Structures are given as structure tokens and as C-alpha cells.
mmCIF file of C-alpha atoms in Angstrom:
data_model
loop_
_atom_site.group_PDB
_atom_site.id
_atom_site.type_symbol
_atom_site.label_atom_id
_atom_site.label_comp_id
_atom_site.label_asym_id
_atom_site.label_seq_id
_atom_site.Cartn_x
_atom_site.Cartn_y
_atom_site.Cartn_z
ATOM 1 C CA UNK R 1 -100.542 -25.374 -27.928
ATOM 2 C CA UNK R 2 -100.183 -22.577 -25.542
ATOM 3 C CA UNK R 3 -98.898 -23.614 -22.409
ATOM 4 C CA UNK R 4 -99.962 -20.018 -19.479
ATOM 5 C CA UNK R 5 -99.416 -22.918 -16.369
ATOM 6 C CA UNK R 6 -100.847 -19.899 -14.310
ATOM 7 C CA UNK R 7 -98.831 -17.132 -15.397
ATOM 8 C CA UNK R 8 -100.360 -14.063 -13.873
ATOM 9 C CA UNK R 9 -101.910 -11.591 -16.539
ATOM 10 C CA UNK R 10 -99.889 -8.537 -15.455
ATOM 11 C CA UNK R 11 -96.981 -10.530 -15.720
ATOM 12 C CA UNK R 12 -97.313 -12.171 -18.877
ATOM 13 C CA UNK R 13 -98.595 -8.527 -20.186
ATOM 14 C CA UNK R 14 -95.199 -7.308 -19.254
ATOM 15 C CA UNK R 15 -92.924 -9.893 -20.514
ATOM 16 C CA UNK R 16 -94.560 -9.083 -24.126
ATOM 17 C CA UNK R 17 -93.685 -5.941 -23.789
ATOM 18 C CA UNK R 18 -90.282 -6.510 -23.444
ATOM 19 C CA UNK R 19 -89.411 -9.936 -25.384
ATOM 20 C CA UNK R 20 -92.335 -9.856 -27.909
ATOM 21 C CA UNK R 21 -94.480 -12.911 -28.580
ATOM 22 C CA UNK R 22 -94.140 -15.983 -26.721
ATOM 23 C CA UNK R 23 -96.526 -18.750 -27.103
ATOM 24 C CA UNK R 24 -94.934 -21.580 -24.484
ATOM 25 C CA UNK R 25 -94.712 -20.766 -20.750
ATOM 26 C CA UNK R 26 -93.391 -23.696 -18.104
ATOM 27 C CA UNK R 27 -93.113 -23.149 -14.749
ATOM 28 C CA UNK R 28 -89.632 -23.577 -13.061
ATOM 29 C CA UNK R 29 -89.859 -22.811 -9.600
ATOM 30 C CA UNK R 30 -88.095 -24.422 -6.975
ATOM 31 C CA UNK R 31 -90.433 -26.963 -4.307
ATOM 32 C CA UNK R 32 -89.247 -25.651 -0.882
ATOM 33 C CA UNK R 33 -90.948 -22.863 1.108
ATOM 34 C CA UNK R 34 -88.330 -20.092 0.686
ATOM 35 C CA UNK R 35 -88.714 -20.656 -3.194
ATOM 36 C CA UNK R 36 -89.564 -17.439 -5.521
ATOM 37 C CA UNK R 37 -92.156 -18.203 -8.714
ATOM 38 C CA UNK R 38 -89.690 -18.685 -11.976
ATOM 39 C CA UNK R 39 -90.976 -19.810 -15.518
ATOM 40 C CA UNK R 40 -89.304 -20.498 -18.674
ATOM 41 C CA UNK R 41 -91.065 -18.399 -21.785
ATOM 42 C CA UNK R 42 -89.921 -19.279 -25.194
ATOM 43 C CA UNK R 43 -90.984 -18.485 -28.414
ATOM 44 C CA UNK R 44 -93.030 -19.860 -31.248
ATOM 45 C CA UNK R 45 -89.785 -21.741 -32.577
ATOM 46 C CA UNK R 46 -89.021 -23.251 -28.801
ATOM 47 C CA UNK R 47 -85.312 -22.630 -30.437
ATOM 48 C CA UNK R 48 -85.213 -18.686 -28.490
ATOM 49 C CA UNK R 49 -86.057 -18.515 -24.149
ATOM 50 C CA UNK R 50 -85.979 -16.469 -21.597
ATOM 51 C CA UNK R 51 -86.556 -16.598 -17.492
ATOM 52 C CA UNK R 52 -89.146 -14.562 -15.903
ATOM 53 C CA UNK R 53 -88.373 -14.607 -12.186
ATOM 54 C CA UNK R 54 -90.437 -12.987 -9.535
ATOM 55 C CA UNK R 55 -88.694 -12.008 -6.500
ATOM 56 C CA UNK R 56 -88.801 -13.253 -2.719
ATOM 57 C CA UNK R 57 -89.587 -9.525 -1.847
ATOM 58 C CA UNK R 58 -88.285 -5.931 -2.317
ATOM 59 C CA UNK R 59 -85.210 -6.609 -0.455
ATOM 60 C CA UNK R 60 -84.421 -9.765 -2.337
ATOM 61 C CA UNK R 61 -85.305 -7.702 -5.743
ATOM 62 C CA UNK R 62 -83.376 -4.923 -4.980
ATOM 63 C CA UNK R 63 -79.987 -7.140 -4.410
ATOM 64 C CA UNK R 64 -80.868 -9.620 -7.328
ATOM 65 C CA UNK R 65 -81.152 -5.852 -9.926
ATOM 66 C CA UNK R 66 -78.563 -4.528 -8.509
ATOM 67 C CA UNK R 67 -76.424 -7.623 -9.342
ATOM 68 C CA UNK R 68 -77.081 -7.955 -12.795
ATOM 69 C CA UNK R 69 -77.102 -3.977 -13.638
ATOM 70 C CA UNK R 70 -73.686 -3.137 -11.462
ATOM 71 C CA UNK R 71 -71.634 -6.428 -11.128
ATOM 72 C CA UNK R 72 -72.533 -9.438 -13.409
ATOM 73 C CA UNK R 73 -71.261 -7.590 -16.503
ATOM 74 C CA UNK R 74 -67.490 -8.185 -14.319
ATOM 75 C CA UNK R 75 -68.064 -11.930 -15.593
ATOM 76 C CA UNK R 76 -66.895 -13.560 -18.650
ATOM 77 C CA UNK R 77 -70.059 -14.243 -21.510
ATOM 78 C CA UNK R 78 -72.000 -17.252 -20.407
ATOM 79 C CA UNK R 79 -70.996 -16.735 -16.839
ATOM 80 C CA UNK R 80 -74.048 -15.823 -15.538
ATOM 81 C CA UNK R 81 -77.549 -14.564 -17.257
ATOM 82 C CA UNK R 82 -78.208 -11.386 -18.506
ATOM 83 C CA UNK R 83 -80.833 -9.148 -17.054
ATOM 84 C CA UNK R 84 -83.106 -7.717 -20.282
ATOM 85 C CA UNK R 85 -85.574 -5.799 -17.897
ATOM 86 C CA UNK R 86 -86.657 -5.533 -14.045
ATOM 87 C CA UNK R 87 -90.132 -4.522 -12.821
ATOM 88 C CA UNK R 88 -90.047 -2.892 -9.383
ATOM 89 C CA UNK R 89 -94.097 -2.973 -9.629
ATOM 90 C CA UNK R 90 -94.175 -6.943 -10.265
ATOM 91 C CA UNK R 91 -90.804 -7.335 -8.542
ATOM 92 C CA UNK R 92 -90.005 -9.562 -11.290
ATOM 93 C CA UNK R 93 -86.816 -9.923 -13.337
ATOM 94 C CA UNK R 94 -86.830 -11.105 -17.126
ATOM 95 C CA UNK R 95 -83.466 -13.044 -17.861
ATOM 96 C CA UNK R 96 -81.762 -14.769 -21.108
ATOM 97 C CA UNK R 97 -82.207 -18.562 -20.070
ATOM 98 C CA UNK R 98 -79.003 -20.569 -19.890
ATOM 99 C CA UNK R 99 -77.297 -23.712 -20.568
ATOM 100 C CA UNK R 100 -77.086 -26.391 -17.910
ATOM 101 C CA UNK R 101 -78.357 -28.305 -14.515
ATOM 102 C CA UNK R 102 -77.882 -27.886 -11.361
ATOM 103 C CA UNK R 103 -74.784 -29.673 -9.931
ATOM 104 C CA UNK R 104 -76.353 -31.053 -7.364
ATOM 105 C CA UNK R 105 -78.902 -33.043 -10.142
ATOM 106 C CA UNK R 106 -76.135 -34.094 -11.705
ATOM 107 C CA UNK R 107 -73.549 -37.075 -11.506
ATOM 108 C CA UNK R 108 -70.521 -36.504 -13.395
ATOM 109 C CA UNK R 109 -67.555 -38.135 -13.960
ATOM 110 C CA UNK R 110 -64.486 -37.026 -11.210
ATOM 111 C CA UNK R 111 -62.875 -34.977 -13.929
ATOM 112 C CA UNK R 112 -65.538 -32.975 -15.287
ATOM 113 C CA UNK R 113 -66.834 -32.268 -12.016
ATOM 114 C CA UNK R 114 -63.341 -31.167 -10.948
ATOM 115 C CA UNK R 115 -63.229 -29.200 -13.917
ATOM 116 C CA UNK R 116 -67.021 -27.653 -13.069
ATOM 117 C CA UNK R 117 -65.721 -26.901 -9.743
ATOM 118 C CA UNK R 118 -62.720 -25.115 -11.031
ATOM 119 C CA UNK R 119 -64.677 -22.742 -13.278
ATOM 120 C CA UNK R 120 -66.755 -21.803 -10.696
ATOM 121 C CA UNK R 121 -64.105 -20.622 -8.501
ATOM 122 C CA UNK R 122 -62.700 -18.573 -11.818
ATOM 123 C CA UNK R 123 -66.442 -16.588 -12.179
ATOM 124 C CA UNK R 124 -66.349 -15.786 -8.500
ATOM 125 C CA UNK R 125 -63.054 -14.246 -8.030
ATOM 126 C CA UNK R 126 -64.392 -12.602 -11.239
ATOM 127 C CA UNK R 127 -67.673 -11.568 -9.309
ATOM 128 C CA UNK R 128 -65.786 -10.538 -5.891
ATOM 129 C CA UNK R 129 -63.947 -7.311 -7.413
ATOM 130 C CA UNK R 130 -66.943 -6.181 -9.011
ATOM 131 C CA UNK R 131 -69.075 -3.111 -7.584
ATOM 132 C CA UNK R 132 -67.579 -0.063 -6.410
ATOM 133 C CA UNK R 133 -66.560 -0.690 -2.768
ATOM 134 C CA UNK R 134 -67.772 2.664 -1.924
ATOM 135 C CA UNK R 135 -67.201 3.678 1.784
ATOM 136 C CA UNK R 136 -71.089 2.871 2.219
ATOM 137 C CA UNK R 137 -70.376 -0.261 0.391
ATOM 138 C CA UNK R 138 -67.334 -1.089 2.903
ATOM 139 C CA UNK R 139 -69.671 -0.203 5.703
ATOM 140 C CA UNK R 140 -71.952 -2.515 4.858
ATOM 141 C CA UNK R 141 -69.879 -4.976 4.179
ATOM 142 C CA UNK R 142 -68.190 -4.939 7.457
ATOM 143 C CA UNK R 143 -71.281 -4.609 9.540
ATOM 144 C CA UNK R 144 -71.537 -8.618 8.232
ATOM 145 C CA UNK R 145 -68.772 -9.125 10.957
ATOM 146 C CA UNK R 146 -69.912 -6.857 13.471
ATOM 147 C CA UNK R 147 -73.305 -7.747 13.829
ATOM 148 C CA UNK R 148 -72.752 -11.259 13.896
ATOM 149 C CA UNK R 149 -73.283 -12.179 17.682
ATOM 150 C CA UNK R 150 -76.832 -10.454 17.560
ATOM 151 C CA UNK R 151 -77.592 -12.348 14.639
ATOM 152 C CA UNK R 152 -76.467 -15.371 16.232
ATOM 153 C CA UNK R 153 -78.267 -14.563 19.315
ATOM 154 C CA UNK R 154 -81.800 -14.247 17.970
ATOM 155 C CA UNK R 155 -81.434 -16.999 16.019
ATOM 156 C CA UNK R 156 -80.576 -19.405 18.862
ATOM 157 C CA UNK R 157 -83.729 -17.923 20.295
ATOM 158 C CA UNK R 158 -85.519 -19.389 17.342
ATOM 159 C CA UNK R 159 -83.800 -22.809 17.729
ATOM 160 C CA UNK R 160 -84.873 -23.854 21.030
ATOM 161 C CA UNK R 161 -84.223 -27.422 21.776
ATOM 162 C CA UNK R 162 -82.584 -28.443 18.465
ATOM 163 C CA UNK R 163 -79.049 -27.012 19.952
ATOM 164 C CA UNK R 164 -77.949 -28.432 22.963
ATOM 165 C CA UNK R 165 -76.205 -26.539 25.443
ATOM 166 C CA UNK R 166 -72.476 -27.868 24.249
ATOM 167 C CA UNK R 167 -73.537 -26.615 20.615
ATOM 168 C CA UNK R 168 -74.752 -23.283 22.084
ATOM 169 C CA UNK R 169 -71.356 -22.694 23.900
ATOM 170 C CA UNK R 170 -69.382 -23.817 20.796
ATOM 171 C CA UNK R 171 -71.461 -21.595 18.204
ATOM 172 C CA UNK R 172 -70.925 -18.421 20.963
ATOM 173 C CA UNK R 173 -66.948 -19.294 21.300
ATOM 174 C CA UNK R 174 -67.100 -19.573 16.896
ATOM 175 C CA UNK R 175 -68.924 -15.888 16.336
ATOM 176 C CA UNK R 176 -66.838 -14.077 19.300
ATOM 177 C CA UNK R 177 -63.281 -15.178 18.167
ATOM 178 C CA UNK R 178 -65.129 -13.254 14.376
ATOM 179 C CA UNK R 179 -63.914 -9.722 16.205
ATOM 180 C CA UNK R 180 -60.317 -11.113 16.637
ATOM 181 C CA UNK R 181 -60.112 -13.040 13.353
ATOM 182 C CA UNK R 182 -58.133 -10.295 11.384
ATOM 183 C CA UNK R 183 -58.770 -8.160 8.822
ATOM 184 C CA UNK R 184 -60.491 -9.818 5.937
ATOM 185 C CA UNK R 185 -60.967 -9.266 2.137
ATOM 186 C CA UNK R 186 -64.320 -7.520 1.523
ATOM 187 C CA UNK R 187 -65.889 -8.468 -1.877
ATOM 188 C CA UNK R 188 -69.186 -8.796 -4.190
ATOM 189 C CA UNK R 189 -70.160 -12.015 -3.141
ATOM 190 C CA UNK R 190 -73.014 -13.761 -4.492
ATOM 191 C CA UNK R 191 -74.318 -14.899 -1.015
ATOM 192 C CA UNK R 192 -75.708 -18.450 -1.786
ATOM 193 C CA UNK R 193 -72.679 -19.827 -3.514
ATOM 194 C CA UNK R 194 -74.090 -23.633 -3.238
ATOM 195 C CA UNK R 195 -74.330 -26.160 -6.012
ATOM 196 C CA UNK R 196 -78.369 -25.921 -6.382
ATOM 197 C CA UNK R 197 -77.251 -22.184 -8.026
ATOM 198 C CA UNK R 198 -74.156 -23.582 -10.119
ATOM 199 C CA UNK R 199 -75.046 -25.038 -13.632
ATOM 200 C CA UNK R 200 -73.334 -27.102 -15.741
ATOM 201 C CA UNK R 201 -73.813 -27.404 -19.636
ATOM 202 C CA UNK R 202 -73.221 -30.230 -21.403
ATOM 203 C CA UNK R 203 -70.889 -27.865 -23.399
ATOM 204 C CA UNK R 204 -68.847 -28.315 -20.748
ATOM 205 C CA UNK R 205 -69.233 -25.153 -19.240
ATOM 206 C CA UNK R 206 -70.157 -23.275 -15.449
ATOM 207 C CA UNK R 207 -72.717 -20.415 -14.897
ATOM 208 C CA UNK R 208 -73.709 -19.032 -11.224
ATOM 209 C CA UNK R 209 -77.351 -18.470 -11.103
ATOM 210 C CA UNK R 210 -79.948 -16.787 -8.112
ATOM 211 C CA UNK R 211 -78.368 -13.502 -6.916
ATOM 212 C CA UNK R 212 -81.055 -12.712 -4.716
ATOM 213 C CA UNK R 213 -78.902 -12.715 -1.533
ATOM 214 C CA UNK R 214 -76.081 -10.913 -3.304
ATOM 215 C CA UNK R 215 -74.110 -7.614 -1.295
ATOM 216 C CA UNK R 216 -70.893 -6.614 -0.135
ATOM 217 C CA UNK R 217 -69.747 -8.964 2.323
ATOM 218 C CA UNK R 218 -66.212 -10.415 3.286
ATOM 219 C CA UNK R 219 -65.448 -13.061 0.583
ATOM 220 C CA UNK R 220 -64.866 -15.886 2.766
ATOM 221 C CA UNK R 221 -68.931 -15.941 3.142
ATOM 222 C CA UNK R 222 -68.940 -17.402 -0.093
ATOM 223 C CA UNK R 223 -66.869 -20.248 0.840
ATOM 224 C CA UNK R 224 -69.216 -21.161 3.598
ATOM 225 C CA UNK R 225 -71.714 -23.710 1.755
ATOM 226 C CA UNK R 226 -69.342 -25.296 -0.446
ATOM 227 C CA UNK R 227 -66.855 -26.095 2.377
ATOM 228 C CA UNK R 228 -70.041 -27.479 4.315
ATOM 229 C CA UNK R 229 -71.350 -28.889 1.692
ATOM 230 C CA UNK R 230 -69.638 -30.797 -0.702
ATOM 231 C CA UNK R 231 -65.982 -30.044 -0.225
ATOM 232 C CA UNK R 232 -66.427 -31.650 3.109
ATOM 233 C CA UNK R 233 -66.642 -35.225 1.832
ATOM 234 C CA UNK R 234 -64.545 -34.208 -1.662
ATOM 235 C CA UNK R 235 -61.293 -32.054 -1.189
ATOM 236 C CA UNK R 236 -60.627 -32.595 -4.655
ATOM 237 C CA UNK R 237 -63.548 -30.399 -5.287
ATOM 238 C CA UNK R 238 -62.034 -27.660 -2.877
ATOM 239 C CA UNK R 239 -58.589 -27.615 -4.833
ATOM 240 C CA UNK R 240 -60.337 -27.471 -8.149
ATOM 241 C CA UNK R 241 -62.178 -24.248 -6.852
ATOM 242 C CA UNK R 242 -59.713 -22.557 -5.548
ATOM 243 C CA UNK R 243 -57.272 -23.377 -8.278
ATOM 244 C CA UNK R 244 -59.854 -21.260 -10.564
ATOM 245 C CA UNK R 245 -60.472 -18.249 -7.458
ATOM 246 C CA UNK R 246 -56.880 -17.657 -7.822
ATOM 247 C CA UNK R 247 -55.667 -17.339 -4.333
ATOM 248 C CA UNK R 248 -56.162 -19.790 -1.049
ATOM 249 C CA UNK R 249 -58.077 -18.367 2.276
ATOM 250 C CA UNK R 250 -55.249 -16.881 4.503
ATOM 251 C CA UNK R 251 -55.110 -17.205 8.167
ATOM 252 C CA UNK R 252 -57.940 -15.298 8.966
ATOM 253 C CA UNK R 253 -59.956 -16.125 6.462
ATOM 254 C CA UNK R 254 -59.771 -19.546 7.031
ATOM 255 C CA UNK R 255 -60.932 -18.856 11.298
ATOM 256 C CA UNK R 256 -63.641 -16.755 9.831
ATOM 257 C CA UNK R 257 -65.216 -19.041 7.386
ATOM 258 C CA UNK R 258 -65.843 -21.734 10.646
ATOM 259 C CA UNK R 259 -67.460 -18.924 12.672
ATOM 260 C CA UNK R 260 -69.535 -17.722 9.747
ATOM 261 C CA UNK R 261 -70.238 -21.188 8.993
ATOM 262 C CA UNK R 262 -71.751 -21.299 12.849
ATOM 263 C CA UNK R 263 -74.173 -18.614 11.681
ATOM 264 C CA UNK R 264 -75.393 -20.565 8.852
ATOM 265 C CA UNK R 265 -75.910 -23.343 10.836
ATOM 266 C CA UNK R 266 -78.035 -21.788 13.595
ATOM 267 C CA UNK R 267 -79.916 -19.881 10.983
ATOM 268 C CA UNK R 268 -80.774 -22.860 9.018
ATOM 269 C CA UNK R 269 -82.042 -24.550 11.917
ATOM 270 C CA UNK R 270 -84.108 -21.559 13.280
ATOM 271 C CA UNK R 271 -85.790 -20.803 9.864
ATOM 272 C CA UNK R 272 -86.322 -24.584 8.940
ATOM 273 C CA UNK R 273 -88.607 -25.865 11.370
ATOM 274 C CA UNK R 274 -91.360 -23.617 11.592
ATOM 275 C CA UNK R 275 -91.356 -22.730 7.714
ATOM 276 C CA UNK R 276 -91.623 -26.778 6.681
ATOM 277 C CA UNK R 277 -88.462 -26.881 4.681
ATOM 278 C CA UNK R 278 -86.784 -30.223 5.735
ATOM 279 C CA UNK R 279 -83.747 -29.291 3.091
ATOM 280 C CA UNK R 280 -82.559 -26.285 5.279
ATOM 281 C CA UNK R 281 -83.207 -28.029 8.774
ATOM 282 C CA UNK R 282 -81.053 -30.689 7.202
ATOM 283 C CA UNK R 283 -78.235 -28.755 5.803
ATOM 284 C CA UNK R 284 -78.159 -26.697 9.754
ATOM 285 C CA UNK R 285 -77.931 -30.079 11.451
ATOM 286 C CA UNK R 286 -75.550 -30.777 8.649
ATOM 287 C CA UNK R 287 -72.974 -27.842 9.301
ATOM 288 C CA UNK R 288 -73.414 -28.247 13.337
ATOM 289 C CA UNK R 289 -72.333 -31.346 13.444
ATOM 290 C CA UNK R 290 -69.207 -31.109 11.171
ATOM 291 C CA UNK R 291 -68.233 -27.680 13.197
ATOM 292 C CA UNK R 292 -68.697 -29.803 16.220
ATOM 293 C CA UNK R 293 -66.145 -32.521 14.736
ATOM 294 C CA UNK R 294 -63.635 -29.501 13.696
ATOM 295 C CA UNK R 295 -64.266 -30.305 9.787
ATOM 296 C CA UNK R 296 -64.921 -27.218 8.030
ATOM 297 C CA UNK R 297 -61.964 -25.978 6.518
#
């Protein structure tokens, strides 16, 4: 039985083109507002699959291509899927499918998730020296830190009553100390490093999916929703990873990852709200209130 669950003609026209005959399509797309349209195709034999995702929008589809053309071949096989063919007219992106759940569907024992966790950290110290860091590329990636206080100022705008004054002091004092922080390791970062976008196989193995928010940024940004999330109640979880990254967060690295964490926050709690997505108002109040305890680290 043939399975089209709404995929558009145009699209499904395409993907032919490029994979050949498929005669199962499921859809795979995330629940929450912010979520782009993704569908698993697979052949006749169910045994071959691929991922056709549509992106967010030309900025998002721009990042996600220029991820898997320019840095993902940096990672080891497996680490991450391979791009067979972008659209710019669809905005769409047709992947190899790969192995594995999301970690944060999944309950595993303390040693295998130790061991997920420590993989993880391995494929992004992989992903952080790949791309040329062009001067452009350096510009760009240091305009992350020098931009922040607008960014943090329009977003408060956005938040209204759901940061009290105390918060709004604290979240100013976080981003200003950013221009006195030190310099800081610049990097390919994949820019949602969360578990929701790191799978794990039963083979016993980690791959980093969703590069849609992907650029040059300082590294440290891709610390910022693990340590929020859940190193904060597991520090084994934090030693795994950065047993497999290689290196510990110096000094400066370790001030900026609080004050970039106080952008996510106020970010999260300014898009949240008036899009509907309860996850993202959830993980802002989330991040506020351990920055306000002095537990991100």
C-alpha cells in the first residue's frame, strides 16, 4: 500500500528524481510550532530510506546546505546524515536516514548514556574545526558576542511581565560582563546542540541531527543547552562529554557560556508565548531560574 500522508506533488516529483522509486512515505515532523515538515521515504523493500526535510525558511536552508556540503564531511561515517541533494526552489533537503532515537525519548542505563554523552562530545569537537574560518567567517562569528546586548534588549521587550525586574538586572549584568569575558575559541558549531537532535542506535552508537541553526559562532554556544539542560541535574553526563570534546571550557569560556545562556533564556521566553510552544517557554523559565541560583556551569 502506498502510504503519500500529504506529501506535496512537487516534492514527491523531486525526490524521484533523485532517489528513484519509493512507494512508502511517513511523516516525521516534529509537534511544536517552530517545527519544519520531515518525512521518511523508503523503498519498495522498506529495507533502503531516506529523509526529505523541508526547511524553516531560506535562512534556515541556507545554514542547514551549507552544513552538510562544507562541514559534516569533518565527521567520522555515521556521525551525522549525508546530504544526497538540496532544492533551493522547495527549500527542501533529501538525507540518508539514520540509526537511532532521540535521547531525550530514551531511558538508558547510566553507562550507556554516559557513553552516548561521550560520543557526542567526540563528533562536535570533530564539527567545531570544520569550515574555513575565513576572515568573513571570523566576522561573523564574533559579531555573536558583539551584538549580544541588542539581542538581549529586544527580546526583553518581547518578554514583558514574565521577567521580573531582579531577572532583568541579572540577565543585563550576564550579557555586559560578554565584552570583558576574554577572547574565546570561534568554531563550526551546530547551534542547537540539545538531546531532541542527538540519536542513539541501538548499535550503540551517537549521530547529531538538525543543522538548521548551524554558523560560525564561539564554541562555548554549543555548550549552552546541554549545561541547562541535562548536565544540570547529571554532571556525570558533563564529564562524559567533555571527556569525548577533548579539552574543558577555560576561564572565559566558562563566564561566557552563563551570559550566553542568559540570551537563551530571554529568547525562549519571548518567542514561546505568543507562538503556543509551551516546550520553549518551559525550557526559558527553565534556564532563568538556574542562572538565578548560579547553576550553569
Amino acid at each position: 500500500m502506498r502510504l503519500l500522508n500529504q506529501l506535496p506533488y512537487a516534492l514527491e516529483s523531486w525526490a524521484r528524481r533523485v532517489i528513484g522509486p519509493f512507494d512508502h512515505v511517513r511523516d516525521v515532523s516534529g509537534t511544536g510550532p517552530s517545527a519544519c515538515r520531515v518525512w521518511e521515504l523508503a523503498r519498495p523493500d522498506r529495507t533502503t530510506r531516506f529523509i526529505l526535510k523541508t526547511a524553516r525558511g531560506a535562512t534556515a536552508y541556507r545554514a542547514e546546505t551549507f552544513a552538510y556540503r562544507h562541514a559534516l564531511p569533518a565527521l567520522p561515517p555515521g556521525g551525522a546524515p549525508q546530504l544526497l541533494d538540496s532544492s533551493a526552489d522547495h527549500l527542501a533537503l533529501l538525507l540518508t536516514a539514520v540509526p537511532g532515537r532521540p535521547m531525550d525519548d530514551l531511558r538508558l542505563p547510566p553507562t550507556e548514556e554516559r557513553e552516548a554523552y561521550r560520543q557526542s562530545g567526540a563528533l562536535l569537537a570533530r564539527l567545531h574545526t570544520a569550515g574555513d574560518l575565513t576572515p568573513p567567517r571570523r566576522a561573523e562569528a564574533e559579531a555573536e558576542r558583539d551584538g549580544a546586548p541588542d539581542r538581549l534588549e529586544r527580546s526583553l521587550h518581547s518578554c514583558g511581565g514574565l521577567v521580573t525586574a531582579r531577572e532583568r538586572a541579572l540577565l543585563r549584568a550576564l550579557v555586559a560582563d560578554l565584552a570583558t569575558s576574554g577572547p574565546l575559541p570561534l568554531a563550526f558549531v551546530h547551534g542547537d546542540a540539545q538531546p531532541g537532535n542527538l540519536l542513539w542506535s541501538a548499535a550503540g552508537r551517537a549521530v547529531w541531527i538538525d543543522f538548521e541553526r548551524s554558523r560560525f559562532a564561539p564554541a562555548v554556544q554549543d555548550f549552552v543547552r546541554l549545561a541547562t539542560g541535562p548536565w544540570a541535574d547529571r554532571p556525570a553526563l558533563r564529564s562524559a562529554f567533555l571527556t569525548g570534546y577533548g579539552r574543558r571550557p577555560g576561564p572565559a569560556e566558562r563566564h561566557a557560556l552563563r551570559c550566553f545562556a542568559a540570551l537563551d533564556a530571554v529568547g525562549a521566553l519571548a518567542w514561546g508565548p505568543p507562538n503556543g510552544d509551551d516546550e520553549v517557554t518551559a525550557r526559558g523559565r527553565r534556564t532563568l531560574d538556574l542562572l538565578v541560583k548560579g547553576e550553569v556551569a
